[in-house]
């Protein structure tokens, strides 16, 4: 039942360890932000856009690598966000640790209260993915005007990657890890949490718009409408009705969580969805 979850944890752990090893061995692999393979420089799409906007020019040497990443996103959508992102890995591990170390009498009411506050704030503000794109566009304008890499300030992937590399190589804790509070605070405004404040996820979401692969497929005859899949979805989707490629991170938690095996993994989504009647 939870084979997908185990596999995802394994891939995550390998990537996290890989970032640390690359830092020690001096391999140019900065938290999935940059990897040089021969002549090809694979670069994070946000890093590419930020460089272009800040320098008011096209960094041509990065264009082939950027296009390769775009093709990858077209093929597997936002899978990076749940299968490889070091910030997402760190968040999961911290959550697990807090459940183990802190008393349940504290963690349960806290997560309940945070979830409740998040739903109340996002419902009041009526924020959606359009607002996440607007936030990103505002920062992009700031980068053009001031030539300062503003996306990096709130980018959890960059903050965690830099913190990890600095910690392993120089044994120091970077002060800018405190900036992780920014996306956490912004996350209060969105039903899909801190991922909405992540420029990497948002840009990948935009590029993933035409993606149609690896989606949860509901089986109308088996589904009992228990909504468990919707409750576990970290992107705030209801997988039996919508699989928005801009938001779905292919984590497949919904497939794992369904108690009636009514969700399966479709390699290619067809236009007609076999959703159950309510
Ligand atoms: S797909 Fe599974 S988890 Fe989702 S509503 Fe149907 S029975 Fe419940
Ligand atoms: S719809 Fe399923 S696969 Fe997509 S983000 Fe939600 S839980 Fe993950």
XYZ file of N, CA and C and ligand atoms in Angstrom:
850
model
N 0.829 -1.223 0.000
C 0.000 0.000 0.000
C 0.863 1.273 0.000
N 1.969 1.248 0.783
C 2.773 2.463 0.878
C 4.107 2.327 0.156
N 4.114 1.501 -0.917
C 5.371 1.306 -1.650
C 5.833 2.601 -2.302
N 4.867 3.385 -2.810
C 5.229 4.649 -3.473
C 5.863 5.610 -2.487
N 5.310 5.612 -1.269
C 5.839 6.504 -0.228
C 7.277 6.108 0.107
N 7.525 4.808 0.257
C 8.871 4.326 0.575
C 9.835 4.691 -0.545
N 9.382 4.506 -1.783
C 10.235 4.813 -2.938
C 10.561 6.310 -2.971
N 9.547 7.135 -2.681
C 9.775 8.577 -2.704
C 10.765 8.986 -1.621
N 10.623 8.391 -0.440
C 11.563 8.700 0.640
C 12.975 8.290 0.267
N 13.092 7.162 -0.423
C 14.420 6.672 -0.816
C 15.076 7.648 -1.797
N 14.305 8.067 -2.811
C 14.839 9.008 -3.814
C 15.237 10.324 -3.140
N 14.366 10.808 -2.252
C 14.616 12.045 -1.517
C 15.917 11.954 -0.728
N 16.052 10.848 -0.009
C 17.242 10.674 0.834
C 18.489 10.655 -0.035
N 18.427 9.947 -1.175
C 19.589 9.858 -2.066
C 19.988 11.253 -2.562
N 18.981 12.064 -2.910
C 19.275 13.413 -3.418
C 19.891 14.267 -2.310
N 19.330 14.178 -1.107
C 19.824 14.979 0.016
C 21.278 14.593 0.328
N 21.533 13.290 0.372
C 22.896 12.812 0.631
C 23.804 13.225 -0.528
N 23.256 13.172 -1.765
C 24.030 13.547 -2.958
C 24.487 15.000 -2.888
N 23.610 15.896 -2.395
C 23.986 17.315 -2.281
C 25.163 17.450 -1.308
N 25.073 16.730 -0.181
C 26.147 16.786 0.814
C 27.450 16.234 0.249
N 27.362 15.091 -0.427
C 28.565 14.461 -0.996
C 29.196 15.354 -2.054
N 28.326 15.947 -2.906
C 28.830 16.831 -3.964
C 29.568 18.018 -3.360
N 29.038 18.527 -2.220
C 29.697 19.673 -1.567
C 31.085 19.266 -1.075
N 31.183 18.076 -0.475
C 32.468 17.613 0.057
C 33.446 17.333 -1.091
N 32.943 16.721 -2.163
C 33.818 16.323 -3.285
C 34.011 17.451 -4.302
N 33.415 18.602 -3.997
C 33.559 19.764 -4.885
C 32.974 19.552 -6.284
N 31.876 18.800 -6.337
C 31.181 18.600 -7.621
C 30.164 19.732 -7.769
N 30.094 20.366 -8.952
C 29.144 21.488 -9.100
C 27.691 21.008 -9.196
N 27.135 20.608 -8.051
C 25.739 20.163 -7.996
C 25.117 20.852 -6.789
N 24.652 22.095 -7.025
C 24.209 22.914 -5.901
C 22.726 22.734 -5.636
N 22.384 21.663 -4.930
C 20.989 21.477 -4.525
C 20.037 21.469 -5.695
N 20.374 20.767 -6.761
C 19.548 20.669 -7.955
C 19.450 22.009 -8.675
N 20.239 23.013 -8.278
C 20.156 24.321 -8.933
C 21.091 24.379 -10.130
N 22.150 23.570 -10.119
C 23.127 23.654 -11.201
C 23.903 22.345 -11.293
N 24.025 21.834 -12.493
C 24.837 20.620 -12.690
C 25.483 20.699 -14.067
N 26.811 20.552 -14.077
C 27.528 20.653 -15.360
C 27.845 19.247 -15.836
N 27.357 18.892 -17.024
C 27.687 17.598 -17.612
C 28.370 17.899 -18.944
N 29.666 17.793 -18.976
C 30.414 18.144 -20.182
C 30.166 19.598 -20.523
N 29.678 19.814 -21.775
C 29.412 21.195 -22.218
C 28.058 21.705 -21.695
N 27.224 20.739 -21.272
C 25.851 21.101 -20.890
C 25.779 21.569 -19.440
N 25.165 22.739 -19.229
C 24.978 23.235 -17.868
C 23.488 23.191 -17.545
N 23.110 22.187 -16.737
C 21.703 22.083 -16.355
C 21.456 23.069 -15.218
N 20.498 23.927 -15.434
C 20.299 25.000 -14.457
C 18.832 25.066 -14.034
N 18.635 25.449 -12.774
C 17.275 25.616 -12.256
C 16.573 26.700 -13.096
N 15.329 26.457 -13.535
C 14.660 27.462 -14.378
C 14.552 28.818 -13.709
N 14.384 28.824 -12.373
C 14.283 30.105 -11.660
C 15.629 30.826 -11.684
N 16.712 30.067 -11.484
C 18.056 30.649 -11.530
C 18.317 31.257 -12.897
N 17.888 30.542 -13.952
C 18.090 31.035 -15.312
C 17.337 32.351 -15.516
N 16.049 32.352 -15.156
C 15.234 33.561 -15.363
C 15.748 34.727 -14.517
N 16.159 34.401 -13.278
C 16.658 35.450 -12.389
C 17.922 36.094 -12.962
N 18.821 35.258 -13.482
C 20.057 35.773 -14.084
C 19.735 36.662 -15.279
N 18.785 36.191 -16.125
C 18.432 36.960 -17.324
C 17.802 38.300 -16.944
N 16.882 38.275 -15.940
C 16.187 39.508 -15.552
C 17.140 40.497 -14.889
N 18.010 39.989 -14.013
C 18.909 40.885 -13.285
C 19.973 41.495 -14.194
N 20.428 40.691 -15.196
C 21.502 41.201 -16.069
C 20.950 41.889 -17.322
N 19.620 41.843 -17.492
C 18.964 42.424 -18.667
C 19.569 41.868 -19.958
N 19.922 40.587 -19.908
C 20.469 39.951 -21.122
C 20.195 38.445 -21.056
N 20.390 37.766 -22.172
C 20.153 36.314 -22.183
C 21.478 35.587 -21.914
N 21.545 34.787 -20.824
C 22.780 34.030 -20.584
C 22.853 32.825 -21.537
N 23.342 33.063 -22.759
C 23.250 32.060 -23.834
C 23.891 30.736 -23.461
N 24.962 30.777 -22.653
C 25.643 29.515 -22.315
C 24.744 28.595 -21.468
N 23.689 29.192 -20.848
C 22.781 28.392 -20.014
C 21.525 27.952 -20.771
N 21.334 28.489 -21.970
C 20.082 28.230 -22.703
C 19.871 26.729 -23.018
N 20.888 25.996 -23.531
C 20.638 24.568 -23.825
C 20.208 23.781 -22.576
N 20.864 24.027 -21.439
C 20.516 23.334 -20.191
C 19.120 23.709 -19.728
N 18.776 25.003 -19.854
C 17.443 25.476 -19.460
C 16.370 24.789 -20.311
N 16.633 24.673 -21.618
C 15.656 24.028 -22.507
C 15.494 22.550 -22.150
N 16.609 21.887 -21.778
C 16.533 20.473 -21.366
C 15.630 20.322 -20.146
N 15.788 21.247 -19.177
C 14.952 21.176 -17.969
C 13.485 21.420 -18.332
N 13.241 22.352 -19.281
C 11.855 22.621 -19.712
C 11.225 21.363 -20.310
N 12.002 20.636 -21.118
C 11.483 19.395 -21.725
C 11.163 18.381 -20.625
N 12.061 18.288 -19.633
C 11.857 17.355 -18.518
C 10.572 17.692 -17.760
N 10.347 18.994 -17.528
C 9.134 19.413 -16.814
C 7.897 19.098 -17.663
N 8.033 19.268 -18.982
C 6.917 18.945 -19.877
C 6.571 17.453 -19.759
N 7.609 16.621 -19.596
C 7.387 15.163 -19.566
C 6.905 14.694 -18.186
N 7.525 15.177 -17.104
C 7.138 14.648 -15.775
C 6.458 15.685 -14.875
N 6.114 16.830 -15.434
C 5.411 17.852 -14.651
C 6.228 18.340 -13.467
N 5.520 18.564 -12.339
C 6.192 19.103 -11.147
C 6.732 18.010 -10.230
N 7.084 16.859 -10.795
C 7.545 15.740 -9.954
C 8.737 16.129 -9.082
N 9.569 17.047 -9.580
C 10.736 17.493 -8.805
C 10.319 17.932 -7.399
N 9.173 18.668 -7.327
C 8.764 19.268 -6.051
C 8.545 18.228 -4.949
N 8.041 17.049 -5.306
C 7.812 16.075 -4.240
C 8.857 14.958 -4.215
N 9.574 14.748 -5.316
C 10.514 13.620 -5.376
C 11.966 14.042 -5.177
N 12.293 15.306 -5.394
C 13.713 15.681 -5.334
C 13.997 16.930 -4.512
N 13.003 17.779 -4.291
C 13.267 19.069 -3.639
C 13.842 18.892 -2.233
N 15.037 19.458 -1.961
C 15.632 19.301 -0.631
C 14.825 20.003 0.466
N 14.119 21.091 0.116
C 13.319 21.794 1.131
C 12.138 20.930 1.564
N 11.543 20.247 0.576
C 10.421 19.379 0.885
C 10.888 18.204 1.758
N 12.087 17.676 1.445
C 12.665 16.575 2.231
C 12.883 17.032 3.673
N 13.496 18.221 3.823
C 13.801 18.733 5.162
C 12.509 18.929 5.955
N 11.491 19.487 5.290
C 10.206 19.709 5.952
C 9.625 18.394 6.466
N 9.680 17.349 5.613
C 9.137 16.042 6.012
C 9.895 15.490 7.210
N 11.237 15.593 7.167
C 12.042 15.048 8.257
C 11.797 15.800 9.560
N 11.669 17.141 9.462
C 11.421 17.936 10.674
C 10.059 17.593 11.278
N 9.096 17.375 10.373
C 7.752 17.012 10.852
C 7.794 15.675 11.583
N 8.529 14.717 10.984
C 8.633 13.386 11.605
C 9.320 13.484 12.969
N 10.406 14.288 12.998
C 11.170 14.445 14.236
C 10.305 15.074 15.324
N 9.527 16.099 14.922
C 8.699 16.773 15.930
C 7.650 15.814 16.495
N 7.130 14.928 15.622
C 6.132 13.964 16.097
C 6.772 13.008 17.102
N 8.039 12.642 16.855
C 8.730 11.707 17.742
C 9.156 12.354 19.060
N 9.694 13.580 18.941
C 10.319 14.212 20.113
C 9.310 14.963 20.995
N 8.430 15.726 20.344
C 7.512 16.561 21.136
C 6.297 15.748 21.584
N 5.716 16.131 22.716
C 4.534 15.400 23.195
C 3.342 15.590 22.250
N 2.575 14.509 22.091
C 1.410 14.566 21.187
C 0.427 15.641 21.627
N 0.394 15.872 22.950
C -0.547 16.869 23.475
C -0.219 18.264 22.941
N 1.026 18.448 22.439
C 1.398 19.742 21.862
C 1.275 19.716 20.336
N 1.856 18.658 19.682
C 1.910 18.648 18.214
C 0.522 18.552 17.562
N -0.356 17.714 18.145
C -1.677 17.531 17.513
C -2.491 18.826 17.502
N -2.669 19.457 18.699
C -3.446 20.711 18.664
C -2.764 21.793 17.833
N -1.392 21.792 17.829
C -0.688 22.835 17.070
C -0.971 22.694 15.574
N -0.795 21.440 15.044
C -0.998 21.276 13.601
C -2.466 21.506 13.237
N -3.372 21.138 14.164
C -4.799 21.389 13.919
C -5.061 22.894 13.836
N -4.450 23.623 14.817
C -4.682 25.074 14.867
C -4.072 25.757 13.645
N -2.859 25.289 13.223
C -2.209 25.895 12.061
C -3.066 25.664 10.811
N -3.546 24.419 10.663
C -4.394 24.089 9.506
C -5.655 24.931 9.498
N -6.241 25.098 10.697
C -7.481 25.866 10.819
C -7.222 27.334 10.459
N -6.102 27.865 11.012
C -5.761 29.271 10.737
C -5.503 29.458 9.247
N -4.809 28.476 8.636
C -4.501 28.571 7.207
C -5.783 28.587 6.371
N -6.710 27.678 6.713
C -7.966 27.628 5.952
C -8.750 28.935 6.115
N -8.750 29.448 7.379
C -9.513 30.677 7.643
C -8.900 31.860 6.888
N -7.554 31.992 6.965
C -6.909 33.143 6.311
C -7.065 33.053 4.797
N -6.791 31.839 4.219
C -6.854 31.742 2.754
C -8.292 31.888 2.254
N -9.272 31.412 3.075
C -10.673 31.580 2.653
C -11.044 33.066 2.686
N -10.568 33.764 3.702
C -10.891 35.195 3.833
C -10.250 35.994 2.699
N -8.990 35.644 2.400
C -8.301 36.382 1.338
C -8.732 35.915 -0.046
N -9.251 34.668 -0.099
C -9.668 34.110 -1.391
C -8.492 33.926 -2.328
N -7.340 33.556 -1.784
C -6.139 33.437 -2.612
C -6.112 32.112 -3.372
N -5.589 32.151 -4.553
C -5.432 30.948 -5.367
C -4.101 30.990 -6.077
N -3.960 30.094 -7.063
C -2.656 30.038 -7.726
C -2.370 31.323 -8.530
N -3.445 32.020 -8.948
C -3.260 33.287 -9.671
C -2.499 34.285 -8.807
N -2.792 34.266 -7.490
C -2.106 35.197 -6.586
C -0.643 34.795 -6.402
N -0.389 33.476 -6.417
C 0.999 33.012 -6.314
C 1.790 33.503 -7.527
N 1.158 33.442 -8.714
C 1.839 33.924 -9.920
C 2.037 35.441 -9.845
N 1.037 36.143 -9.267
C 1.150 37.603 -9.144
C 2.314 37.975 -8.222
N 2.464 37.209 -7.135
C 3.564 37.446 -6.195
C 4.910 37.275 -6.904
N 4.958 36.223 -7.703
C 6.187 35.916 -8.453
C 6.472 37.005 -9.494
N 5.395 37.467 -10.164
C 5.564 38.503 -11.193
C 6.038 39.807 -10.561
N 5.504 40.121 -9.355
C 5.929 41.332 -8.644
C 7.417 41.276 -8.324
N 7.858 40.105 -7.857
C 9.277 39.948 -7.539
C 10.121 40.040 -8.809
N 9.590 39.498 -9.926
C 10.325 39.560 -11.201
C 10.526 41.012 -11.619
N 9.481 41.829 -11.416
C 9.584 43.250 -11.750
C 10.663 43.914 -10.889
N 10.673 43.543 -9.602
C 11.689 44.078 -8.689
C 13.094 43.711 -9.163
N 13.262 42.488 -9.665
C 14.592 42.044 -10.134
C 15.019 42.887 -11.339
N 14.065 43.133 -12.257
C 14.380 43.927 -13.452
C 14.772 45.352 -13.044
N 13.993 45.930 -12.117
C 14.232 47.333 -11.740
C 15.504 47.514 -10.921
N 15.733 46.602 -9.968
C 16.861 46.818 -9.042
C 18.055 45.912 -9.327
N 17.896 44.964 -10.253
C 19.005 44.063 -10.589
C 19.416 43.193 -9.407
N 18.446 42.977 -8.475
C 18.763 42.181 -7.277
C 17.992 40.856 -7.330
N 18.658 39.725 -7.048
C 17.972 38.421 -7.165
C 16.949 38.182 -6.055
N 15.792 38.856 -6.167
C 14.803 38.831 -5.086
C 14.171 37.447 -4.882
N 14.071 36.651 -5.958
C 13.467 35.312 -5.797
C 14.264 34.471 -4.809
N 15.598 34.667 -4.835
C 16.449 33.852 -3.962
C 16.160 34.109 -2.487
N 15.616 35.301 -2.184
C 15.367 35.628 -0.780
C 14.315 34.693 -0.186
N 13.283 34.386 -0.983
C 12.224 33.539 -0.408
C 12.282 32.108 -0.926
N 13.276 31.792 -1.753
C 13.291 30.452 -2.345
C 13.745 29.404 -1.315
N 12.824 28.538 -0.831
C 13.196 27.548 0.180
C 14.255 26.576 -0.339
N 14.222 26.268 -1.655
C 15.183 25.302 -2.212
C 16.601 25.852 -2.086
N 16.770 27.136 -2.468
C 18.090 27.761 -2.384
C 18.547 27.891 -0.942
N 17.618 28.322 -0.058
C 17.990 28.532 1.350
C 18.456 27.219 1.990
N 17.695 26.156 1.756
C 18.046 24.861 2.360
C 19.334 24.313 1.741
N 19.471 24.417 0.409
C 20.663 23.879 -0.260
C 21.922 24.595 0.222
N 21.864 25.935 0.257
C 23.040 26.700 0.705
C 23.361 26.379 2.161
N 22.311 26.265 2.988
C 22.515 25.952 4.408
C 23.167 24.597 4.580
N 22.718 23.629 3.778
C 23.257 22.263 3.873
C 24.730 22.226 3.448
N 25.026 22.872 2.317
C 26.397 22.860 1.791
C 27.351 23.569 2.762
N 26.927 24.733 3.245
C 27.774 25.502 4.177
C 27.989 24.715 5.471
N 26.917 24.081 5.942
C 27.016 23.316 7.187
C 27.984 22.154 7.050
N 27.933 21.455 5.901
C 28.786 20.276 5.721
C 30.239 20.675 5.460
N 30.416 21.686 4.601
C 31.790 22.049 4.215
C 32.475 22.916 5.273
N 31.770 23.928 5.805
C 32.421 24.868 6.736
C 31.934 24.730 8.185
N 31.019 23.806 8.419
C 30.487 23.559 9.774
C 29.905 24.819 10.411
N 29.246 25.620 9.625
C 28.578 26.799 10.193
C 27.100 26.804 9.787
N 26.318 27.457 10.629
C 24.890 27.557 10.351
C 24.642 28.911 9.685
N 24.135 28.906 8.473
C 23.918 30.188 7.776
C 22.779 30.968 8.435
N 23.013 32.286 8.588
C 21.996 33.118 9.235
C 20.731 33.191 8.387
N 20.911 33.089 7.034
C 19.733 33.313 6.184
C 18.716 32.159 6.233
N 19.048 31.094 7.009
C 18.043 30.036 7.173
C 16.796 30.579 7.870
N 17.010 31.669 8.631
C 15.883 32.279 9.333
C 14.853 32.826 8.327
N 15.337 33.088 7.082
C 14.423 33.605 6.051
C 13.395 32.566 5.607
N 13.600 31.305 6.028
C 12.597 30.277 5.716
C 11.247 30.639 6.346
N 11.315 31.516 7.374
C 10.063 31.963 8.009
C 9.169 32.696 7.015
N 9.814 33.357 6.016
C 9.035 34.115 5.027
C 8.050 33.223 4.261
N 8.574 32.156 3.569
C 7.605 31.298 2.880
C 6.621 30.620 3.825
N 7.067 30.348 5.078
C 6.138 29.719 6.028
C 4.998 30.693 6.363
N 5.350 31.968 6.544
C 4.310 32.965 6.846
C 3.399 33.184 5.636
N 4.029 33.246 4.439
C 3.213 33.442 3.222
C 2.247 32.261 3.061
N 2.727 31.069 3.493
C 1.919 29.862 3.308
C 0.588 29.950 4.052
N 0.519 30.807 5.072
C -0.745 30.973 5.799
C -1.840 31.474 4.863
N -1.412 32.138 3.785
C -2.402 32.766 2.895
C -2.899 31.821 1.800
N -2.278 30.645 1.648
C -2.657 29.763 0.543
C -3.091 28.398 1.057
N -4.137 27.842 0.472
C -4.616 26.549 0.961
C -3.609 25.444 0.670
N -2.745 25.624 -0.341
C -1.768 24.570 -0.618
C -0.436 24.815 0.086
N -0.445 25.664 1.109
C 0.716 25.782 1.985
C 1.911 26.506 1.405
N 3.093 26.255 1.995
C 4.294 27.017 1.655
C 4.705 26.822 0.204
N 4.230 25.741 -0.432
C 4.644 25.480 -1.811
C 4.192 26.602 -2.745
N 3.127 27.298 -2.352
C 2.640 28.403 -3.176
C 3.589 29.592 -3.136
N 4.409 29.660 -2.079
C 5.327 30.792 -1.959
C 6.692 30.446 -2.520
N 6.826 29.256 -3.070
C 8.127 28.812 -3.573
C 8.247 29.163 -5.057
N 9.201 30.048 -5.415
C 9.316 30.434 -6.825
C 9.659 29.250 -7.726
N 10.441 28.286 -7.203
C 10.803 27.127 -8.032
C 9.549 26.339 -8.400
N 8.695 26.092 -7.381
C 7.465 25.338 -7.633
C 6.531 26.104 -8.555
N 6.433 27.426 -8.347
C 5.502 28.219 -9.155
C 5.944 28.270 -10.616
N 7.249 28.494 -10.840
C 7.746 28.530 -12.229
C 7.603 27.146 -12.871
N 7.925 26.103 -12.106
C 7.761 24.757 -12.648
C 6.288 24.482 -12.962
N 5.384 25.009 -12.102
C 3.953 24.835 -12.335
C 3.526 25.467 -13.647
N 4.050 26.663 -13.919
C 3.717 27.349 -15.180
C 4.192 26.528 -16.373
N 5.449 26.041 -16.269
C 6.016 25.266 -17.382
C 5.316 23.918 -17.534
N 4.707 23.428 -16.423
C 4.074 22.100 -16.456
C 2.636 22.146 -16.973
N 2.140 23.339 -17.302
C 0.736 23.466 -17.713
C 0.300 22.421 -18.755
N 1.092 22.163 -19.815
C 0.606 21.182 -20.805
C 0.874 19.724 -20.423
N 1.475 19.482 -19.248
C 1.838 18.103 -18.877
C 0.583 17.222 -18.684
N 0.658 15.980 -19.156
C -0.491 15.078 -19.025
C -0.077 13.692 -18.515
N 1.138 13.567 -17.994
C 1.604 12.240 -17.597
C 1.507 12.018 -16.084
N 1.622 10.750 -15.686
C 1.734 10.344 -14.282
C 0.711 11.002 -13.365
N -0.563 10.801 -13.666
C -1.602 11.418 -12.833
C -2.452 10.343 -12.155
N -3.012 10.678 -10.966
C -3.902 9.727 -10.305
C -5.204 9.593 -11.078
N -5.591 8.354 -11.336
C -6.800 8.102 -12.134
C -7.854 7.419 -11.252
N -9.028 8.061 -11.065
C -10.053 7.453 -10.207
C -10.849 6.352 -10.918
N -11.235 5.355 -10.137
C -12.099 4.294 -10.650
C -13.481 4.507 -10.023
N -14.429 4.971 -10.838
C -15.749 5.363 -10.327
C -16.448 4.221 -9.595
N -16.235 2.975 -10.056
C -16.968 1.872 -9.439
C -16.403 1.517 -8.059
N -15.133 1.816 -7.821
C -14.529 1.456 -6.526
C -14.564 2.592 -5.518
N -14.661 3.821 -6.006
C -14.577 4.981 -5.099
C -15.815 5.091 -4.213
N -15.600 5.341 -2.901
C -16.728 5.507 -1.959
C -16.888 6.959 -1.519
N -16.226 7.843 -2.199
C -16.323 9.281 -1.867
C -15.971 9.598 -0.423
N -14.964 8.921 0.110
C -14.606 9.174 1.519
C -13.756 10.433 1.674
N -13.230 10.961 0.565
C -12.426 12.203 0.558
C -11.055 12.079 1.209
N -10.636 10.859 1.518
C -9.325 10.715 2.156
C -8.214 11.214 1.229
N -8.369 10.933 -0.072
C -7.334 11.359 -1.029
C -7.206 12.886 -1.048
N -8.345 13.578 -0.950
C -8.304 15.046 -0.962
C -7.669 15.573 0.320
N -7.915 14.870 1.435
C -7.365 15.347 2.720
C -5.848 15.230 2.767
N -5.290 14.203 2.115
C -3.828 14.043 2.192
C -3.091 14.840 1.119
N -3.807 15.319 0.106
C -3.113 16.002 -1.001
C -2.440 17.287 -0.525
N -1.109 17.354 -0.592
C -0.422 18.559 -0.120
C -0.639 19.764 -1.025
N -1.171 19.531 -2.235
C -1.403 20.659 -3.149
C -2.836 21.182 -3.038
N -3.607 20.613 -2.108
C -4.983 21.070 -1.914
C -5.920 20.672 -3.040
N -5.581 19.597 -3.775
C -6.444 19.151 -4.885
C -7.395 18.053 -4.412
N -8.450 17.859 -5.171
C -9.326 16.716 -4.932
C -9.084 15.768 -6.110
N -8.232 14.763 -5.937
C -7.765 13.961 -7.083
C -8.863 13.245 -7.861
N -10.043 13.034 -7.253
C -11.071 12.356 -8.040
C -11.776 13.330 -8.994
N -11.526 14.618 -8.809
C -12.178 15.593 -9.694
C -11.227 16.459 -10.484
N -10.053 16.738 -9.922
C -9.134 17.653 -10.625
C -7.695 17.192 -10.439
N -6.941 17.237 -11.516
C -5.507 16.977 -11.393
C -4.790 18.083 -12.159
N -4.875 19.275 -11.615
C -4.293 20.457 -12.243
C -2.773 20.298 -12.323
N -2.200 20.195 -13.535
C -0.758 19.969 -13.656
C 0.087 21.121 -13.119
N -0.543 22.308 -12.965
C 0.219 23.428 -12.393
C 0.433 23.242 -10.897
N -0.444 22.453 -10.261
C -0.349 22.284 -8.812
C 0.085 20.870 -8.402
N -0.338 19.861 -9.165
C -0.043 18.466 -8.782
C 1.457 18.198 -8.864
N 2.019 17.684 -7.768
C 3.458 17.437 -7.731
C 3.792 15.959 -7.920
N 2.824 15.158 -8.352
C 3.027 13.723 -8.628
C 3.534 12.973 -7.400
N 3.162 13.456 -6.217
C 3.661 12.791 -5.008
C 2.999 11.423 -4.835
N 1.808 11.249 -5.387
C 1.038 10.009 -5.357
C 0.620 9.601 -3.947
N 0.605 10.573 -3.041
C 0.116 10.289 -1.685
C -1.353 9.888 -1.725
N -2.088 10.477 -2.697
C -3.513 10.140 -2.808
C -3.697 8.677 -3.178
N -2.839 8.187 -4.095
C -2.928 6.780 -4.522
C -2.623 5.870 -3.334
N -1.595 6.236 -2.571
C -1.210 5.454 -1.398
C -2.298 5.453 -0.328
N -2.970 6.613 -0.204
C -3.885 6.778 0.932
C -5.259 6.148 0.719
N -5.665 5.921 -0.528
C -7.036 5.434 -0.774
C -7.247 4.047 -0.142
N -8.183 3.935 0.790
C -8.395 2.647 1.457
C -9.086 1.618 0.563
N -9.620 2.051 -0.586
C -10.365 1.123 -1.450
C -9.671 0.876 -2.789
N -8.419 1.256 -2.883
C -7.649 1.090 -4.123
C -8.393 1.644 -5.334
N -9.068 2.762 -5.119
C -9.861 3.344 -6.213
C -9.063 4.337 -7.053
N -7.818 4.570 -6.679
C -6.972 5.468 -7.470
C -5.765 4.686 -7.973
N -5.486 4.847 -9.244
C -4.287 4.189 -9.777
C -3.450 5.253 -10.493
N -2.268 4.852 -10.871
C -1.367 5.795 -11.532
C -1.513 5.667 -13.050
N -1.971 6.741 -13.691
C -2.107 6.715 -15.151
C -0.846 7.297 -15.775
N -0.233 6.549 -16.685
C 0.983 7.061 -17.317
C 0.662 8.253 -18.205
N -0.493 8.183 -18.867
C -0.912 9.295 -19.731
C -2.380 9.575 -19.466
N -2.686 10.804 -19.048
C -4.069 11.138 -18.703
C -4.901 11.320 -19.967
N -6.065 10.668 -19.984
C -6.938 10.881 -21.140
C -7.825 12.081 -20.825
N -8.425 12.656 -21.860
C -9.241 13.856 -21.641
C -10.453 13.522 -20.775
N -11.015 12.307 -20.999
C -12.231 11.935 -20.269
C -11.836 11.280 -18.943
N -12.231 11.862 -17.818
C -11.912 11.288 -16.515
C -13.099 10.512 -15.992
N -12.810 9.340 -15.426
C -13.855 8.454 -14.953
C -14.202 8.776 -13.498
N -14.599 10.027 -13.234
C -14.825 10.454 -11.857
C -16.151 9.932 -11.324
N -16.213 9.620 -10.028
C -17.457 9.089 -9.466
C -18.534 10.165 -9.334
N -19.789 9.753 -9.307
C -20.870 10.724 -9.090
C -21.038 10.940 -7.600
N -21.335 12.173 -7.215
C -21.508 12.446 -5.775
C -22.980 12.394 -5.407
S -10.557 7.741 -4.496
Fe -10.347 6.531 -2.599
S -9.715 8.000 -1.022
Fe -10.487 9.205 -2.769
S -12.671 9.578 -2.263
Fe -12.590 7.694 -3.538
S -12.470 6.010 -2.041
Fe -11.953 7.891 -0.903
S -3.321 14.977 -6.661
Fe -2.254 13.225 -5.698
S -0.300 13.132 -6.779
Fe -1.133 15.192 -7.154
S -0.278 16.450 -5.512
Fe -2.259 15.722 -4.795
S -1.762 13.866 -3.600
Fe 0.022 14.340 -4.877
